[in-house]
Tab-separated table of C-alpha atoms in Angstrom:
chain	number	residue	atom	x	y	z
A	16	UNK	CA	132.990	155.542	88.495
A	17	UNK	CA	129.868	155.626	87.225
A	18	UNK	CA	128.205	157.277	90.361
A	19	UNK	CA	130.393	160.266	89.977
A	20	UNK	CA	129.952	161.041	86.395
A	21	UNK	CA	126.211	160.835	87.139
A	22	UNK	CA	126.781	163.161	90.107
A	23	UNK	CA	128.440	165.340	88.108
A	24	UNK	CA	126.113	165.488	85.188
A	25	UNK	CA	123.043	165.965	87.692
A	26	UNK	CA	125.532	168.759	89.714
A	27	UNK	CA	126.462	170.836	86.639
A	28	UNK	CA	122.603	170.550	85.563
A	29	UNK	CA	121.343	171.846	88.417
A	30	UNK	CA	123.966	174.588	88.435
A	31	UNK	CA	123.127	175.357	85.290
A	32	UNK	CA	119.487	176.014	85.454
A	33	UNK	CA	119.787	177.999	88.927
A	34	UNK	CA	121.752	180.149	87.074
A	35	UNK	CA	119.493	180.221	84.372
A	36	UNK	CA	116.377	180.733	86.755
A	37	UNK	CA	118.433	183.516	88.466
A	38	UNK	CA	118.979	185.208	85.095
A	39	UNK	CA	115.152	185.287	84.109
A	40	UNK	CA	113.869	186.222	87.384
A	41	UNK	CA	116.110	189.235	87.491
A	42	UNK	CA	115.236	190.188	83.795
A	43	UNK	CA	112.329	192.971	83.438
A	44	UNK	CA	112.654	192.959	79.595
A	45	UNK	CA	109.653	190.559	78.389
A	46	UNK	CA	109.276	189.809	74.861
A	47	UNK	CA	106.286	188.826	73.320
A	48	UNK	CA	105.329	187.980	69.398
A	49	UNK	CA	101.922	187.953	68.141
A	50	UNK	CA	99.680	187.326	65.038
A	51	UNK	CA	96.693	188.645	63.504
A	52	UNK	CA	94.193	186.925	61.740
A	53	UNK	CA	90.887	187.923	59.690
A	54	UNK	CA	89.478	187.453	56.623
A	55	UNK	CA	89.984	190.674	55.388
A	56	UNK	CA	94.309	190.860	56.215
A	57	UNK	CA	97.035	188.724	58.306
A	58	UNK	CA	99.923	189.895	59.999
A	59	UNK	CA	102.530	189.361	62.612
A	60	UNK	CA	104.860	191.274	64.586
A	61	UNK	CA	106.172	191.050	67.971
A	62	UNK	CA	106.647	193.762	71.005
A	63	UNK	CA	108.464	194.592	74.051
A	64	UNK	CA	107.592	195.919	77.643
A	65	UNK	CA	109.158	196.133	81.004
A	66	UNK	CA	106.724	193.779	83.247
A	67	UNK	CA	107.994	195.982	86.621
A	68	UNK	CA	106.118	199.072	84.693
A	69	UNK	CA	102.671	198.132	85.715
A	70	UNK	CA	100.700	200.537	86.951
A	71	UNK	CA	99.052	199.896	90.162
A	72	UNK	CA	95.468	200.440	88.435
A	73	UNK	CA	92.446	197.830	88.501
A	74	UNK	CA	93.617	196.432	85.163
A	75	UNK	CA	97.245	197.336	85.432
A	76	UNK	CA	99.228	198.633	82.280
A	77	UNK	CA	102.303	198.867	81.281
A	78	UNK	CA	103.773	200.942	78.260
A	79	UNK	CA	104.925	199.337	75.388
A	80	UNK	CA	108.997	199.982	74.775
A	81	UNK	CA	109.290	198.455	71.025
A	82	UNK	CA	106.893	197.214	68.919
A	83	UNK	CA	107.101	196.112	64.995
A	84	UNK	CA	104.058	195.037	62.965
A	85	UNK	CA	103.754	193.961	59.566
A	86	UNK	CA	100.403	192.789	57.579
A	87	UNK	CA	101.115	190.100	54.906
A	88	UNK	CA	102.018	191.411	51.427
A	89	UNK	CA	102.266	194.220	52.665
A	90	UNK	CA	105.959	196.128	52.471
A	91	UNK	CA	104.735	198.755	55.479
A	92	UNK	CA	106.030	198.026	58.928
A	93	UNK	CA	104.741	199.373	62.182
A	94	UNK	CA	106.144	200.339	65.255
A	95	UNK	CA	104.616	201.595	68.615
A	96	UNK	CA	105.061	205.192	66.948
A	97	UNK	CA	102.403	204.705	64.513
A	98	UNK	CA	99.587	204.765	67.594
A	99	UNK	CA	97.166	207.170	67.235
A	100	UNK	CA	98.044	208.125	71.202
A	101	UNK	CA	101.824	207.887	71.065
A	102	UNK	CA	103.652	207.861	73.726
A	103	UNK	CA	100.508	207.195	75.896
A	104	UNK	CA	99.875	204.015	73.978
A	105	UNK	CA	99.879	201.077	73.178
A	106	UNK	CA	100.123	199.400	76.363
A	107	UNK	CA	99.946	196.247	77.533
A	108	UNK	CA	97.610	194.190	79.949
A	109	UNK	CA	97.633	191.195	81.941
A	110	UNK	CA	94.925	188.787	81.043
A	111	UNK	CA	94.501	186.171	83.388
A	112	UNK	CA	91.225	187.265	84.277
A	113	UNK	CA	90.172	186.720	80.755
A	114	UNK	CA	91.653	183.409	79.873
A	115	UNK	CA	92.574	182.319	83.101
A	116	UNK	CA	96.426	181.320	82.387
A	117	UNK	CA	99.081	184.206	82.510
A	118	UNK	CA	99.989	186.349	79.388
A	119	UNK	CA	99.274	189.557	78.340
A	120	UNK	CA	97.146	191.539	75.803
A	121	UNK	CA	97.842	194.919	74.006
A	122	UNK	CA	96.301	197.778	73.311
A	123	UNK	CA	97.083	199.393	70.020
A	124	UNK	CA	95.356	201.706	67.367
A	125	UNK	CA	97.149	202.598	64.248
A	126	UNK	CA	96.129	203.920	60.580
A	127	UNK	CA	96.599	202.230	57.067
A	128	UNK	CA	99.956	203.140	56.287
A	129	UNK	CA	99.324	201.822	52.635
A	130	UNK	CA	96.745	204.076	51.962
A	131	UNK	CA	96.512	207.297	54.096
A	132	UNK	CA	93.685	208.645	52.129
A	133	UNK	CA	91.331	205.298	53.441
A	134	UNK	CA	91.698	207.234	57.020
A	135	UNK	CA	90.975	203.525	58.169
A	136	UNK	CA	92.548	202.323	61.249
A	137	UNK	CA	93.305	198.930	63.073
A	138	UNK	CA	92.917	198.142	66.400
A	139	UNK	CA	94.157	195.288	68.190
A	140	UNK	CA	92.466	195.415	71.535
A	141	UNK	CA	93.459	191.926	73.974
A	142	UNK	CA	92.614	189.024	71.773
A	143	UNK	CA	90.440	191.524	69.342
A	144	UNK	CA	91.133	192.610	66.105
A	145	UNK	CA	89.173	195.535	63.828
A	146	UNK	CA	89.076	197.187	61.087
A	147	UNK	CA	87.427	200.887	61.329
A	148	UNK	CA	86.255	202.919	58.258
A	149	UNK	CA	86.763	206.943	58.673
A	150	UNK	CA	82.393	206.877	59.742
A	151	UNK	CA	83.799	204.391	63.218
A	152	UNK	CA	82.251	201.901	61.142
A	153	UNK	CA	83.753	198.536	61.918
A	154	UNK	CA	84.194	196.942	58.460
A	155	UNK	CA	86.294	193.706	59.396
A	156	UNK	CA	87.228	191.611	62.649
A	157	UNK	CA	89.613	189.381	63.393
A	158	UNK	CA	91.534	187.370	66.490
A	159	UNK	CA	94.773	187.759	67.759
A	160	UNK	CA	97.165	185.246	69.319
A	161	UNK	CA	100.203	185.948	71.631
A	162	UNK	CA	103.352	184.088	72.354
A	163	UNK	CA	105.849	184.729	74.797
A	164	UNK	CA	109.369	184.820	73.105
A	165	UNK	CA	112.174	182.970	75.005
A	166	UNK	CA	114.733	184.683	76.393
A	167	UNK	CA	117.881	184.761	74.937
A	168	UNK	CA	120.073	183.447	78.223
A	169	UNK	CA	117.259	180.231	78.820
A	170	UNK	CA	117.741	179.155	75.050
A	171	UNK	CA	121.386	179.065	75.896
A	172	UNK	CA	121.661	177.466	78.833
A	173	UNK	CA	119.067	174.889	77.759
A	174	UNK	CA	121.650	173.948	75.044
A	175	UNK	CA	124.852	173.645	77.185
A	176	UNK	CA	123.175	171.898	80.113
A	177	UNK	CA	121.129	169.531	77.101
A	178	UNK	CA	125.083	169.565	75.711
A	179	UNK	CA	126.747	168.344	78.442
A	180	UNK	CA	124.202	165.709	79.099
A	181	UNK	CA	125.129	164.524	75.743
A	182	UNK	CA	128.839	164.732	76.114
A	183	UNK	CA	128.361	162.647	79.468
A	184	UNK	CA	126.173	159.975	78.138
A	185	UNK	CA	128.951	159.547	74.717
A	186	UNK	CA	131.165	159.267	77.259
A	187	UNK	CA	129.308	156.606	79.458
A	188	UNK	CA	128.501	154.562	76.413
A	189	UNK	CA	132.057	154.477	75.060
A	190	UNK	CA	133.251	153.649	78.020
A	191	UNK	CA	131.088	150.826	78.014
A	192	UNK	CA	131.933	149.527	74.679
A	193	UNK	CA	136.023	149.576	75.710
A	194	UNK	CA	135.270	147.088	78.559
A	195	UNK	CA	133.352	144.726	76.504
């Protein structure tokens, strides 16, 4: 008995994450969240693209479909309309050759929404960060960090396959504890 509740934990498992695998692999939506950090401000915000947009350039790009930002303390949110070359930009940018491991970078230039006046912009360029006075005058820097945001159908079937492993081993164990 045991050997076939085993078999049909490691069956339903492996069913589960094929599917799961199948799901991802057919998925062109990626998600990605980042966060900026300098001394002068810190924000975060995340963004979306469609990874079978990339162009078939050196460094290939692909257009950015949504895209939220939003500096600490600060009540102003932007989106991939606030570019200064919407809807040529932002973009993103695989950067393996930079780092070596696979993720992507973006490309994005916007202006102080909290004080128009400043005409200062921010430009998150890859892992770069800057602040630029009205003169092109960089007046702060910064890094920014990326993180790939789960999809939606591997958190899920992650929790039924973890669930069912559960239920199975419950079951094993009080099964267990009715023979002794």
């Amino acid at each position: 008995m045991k050997l076939v509740s085993r078999l049909t934990l490691a069956t339903s498992c492996a069913l589960m994450f094929a599917a799961v695998g199948a799901n991802s692999a057919s998925a062109a939506i990626i998600n990605y969240g980042f966060t900026v950090d300098s001394p002068i401000t810190k924000g975060e915000g995340f963004f979306s693209f469609d990874d079978s947009s990339f162009s078939n350039d050196n460094i290939p790009v692909a257009l950015v479909e949504s895209l939220n930002f939003q500096f600490d303390n600060n009540s102003n949110i932007y989106t991939e309309k606030d570019d200064t070359e919407y809807p040529g930009y932002p973009v993103v940018f695989p950067t393996t050759f930079l780092t070596g491991t696979e993720s992507v970078g973006l490309q994005y230039v916007f202006p102080d929404k909290a004080n128009p006046s400043s005409s200062i912009t921010y430009d998150i360029n890859g892992y770069d960060f800057a602040v630029t006075s009205a003169d092109n005058i960089q007046i702060g820097s910064g890094k920014v960090t990326y993180r790939q945001i789960p999809e939606p159908t591997t958190l899920g079937g992650s929790f039924i396959a973890c669930s069912i492993g559960w239920l199975m081993k419950k079951k094993l164990t009080s099964g267990k504890k009715v023979r002794a």
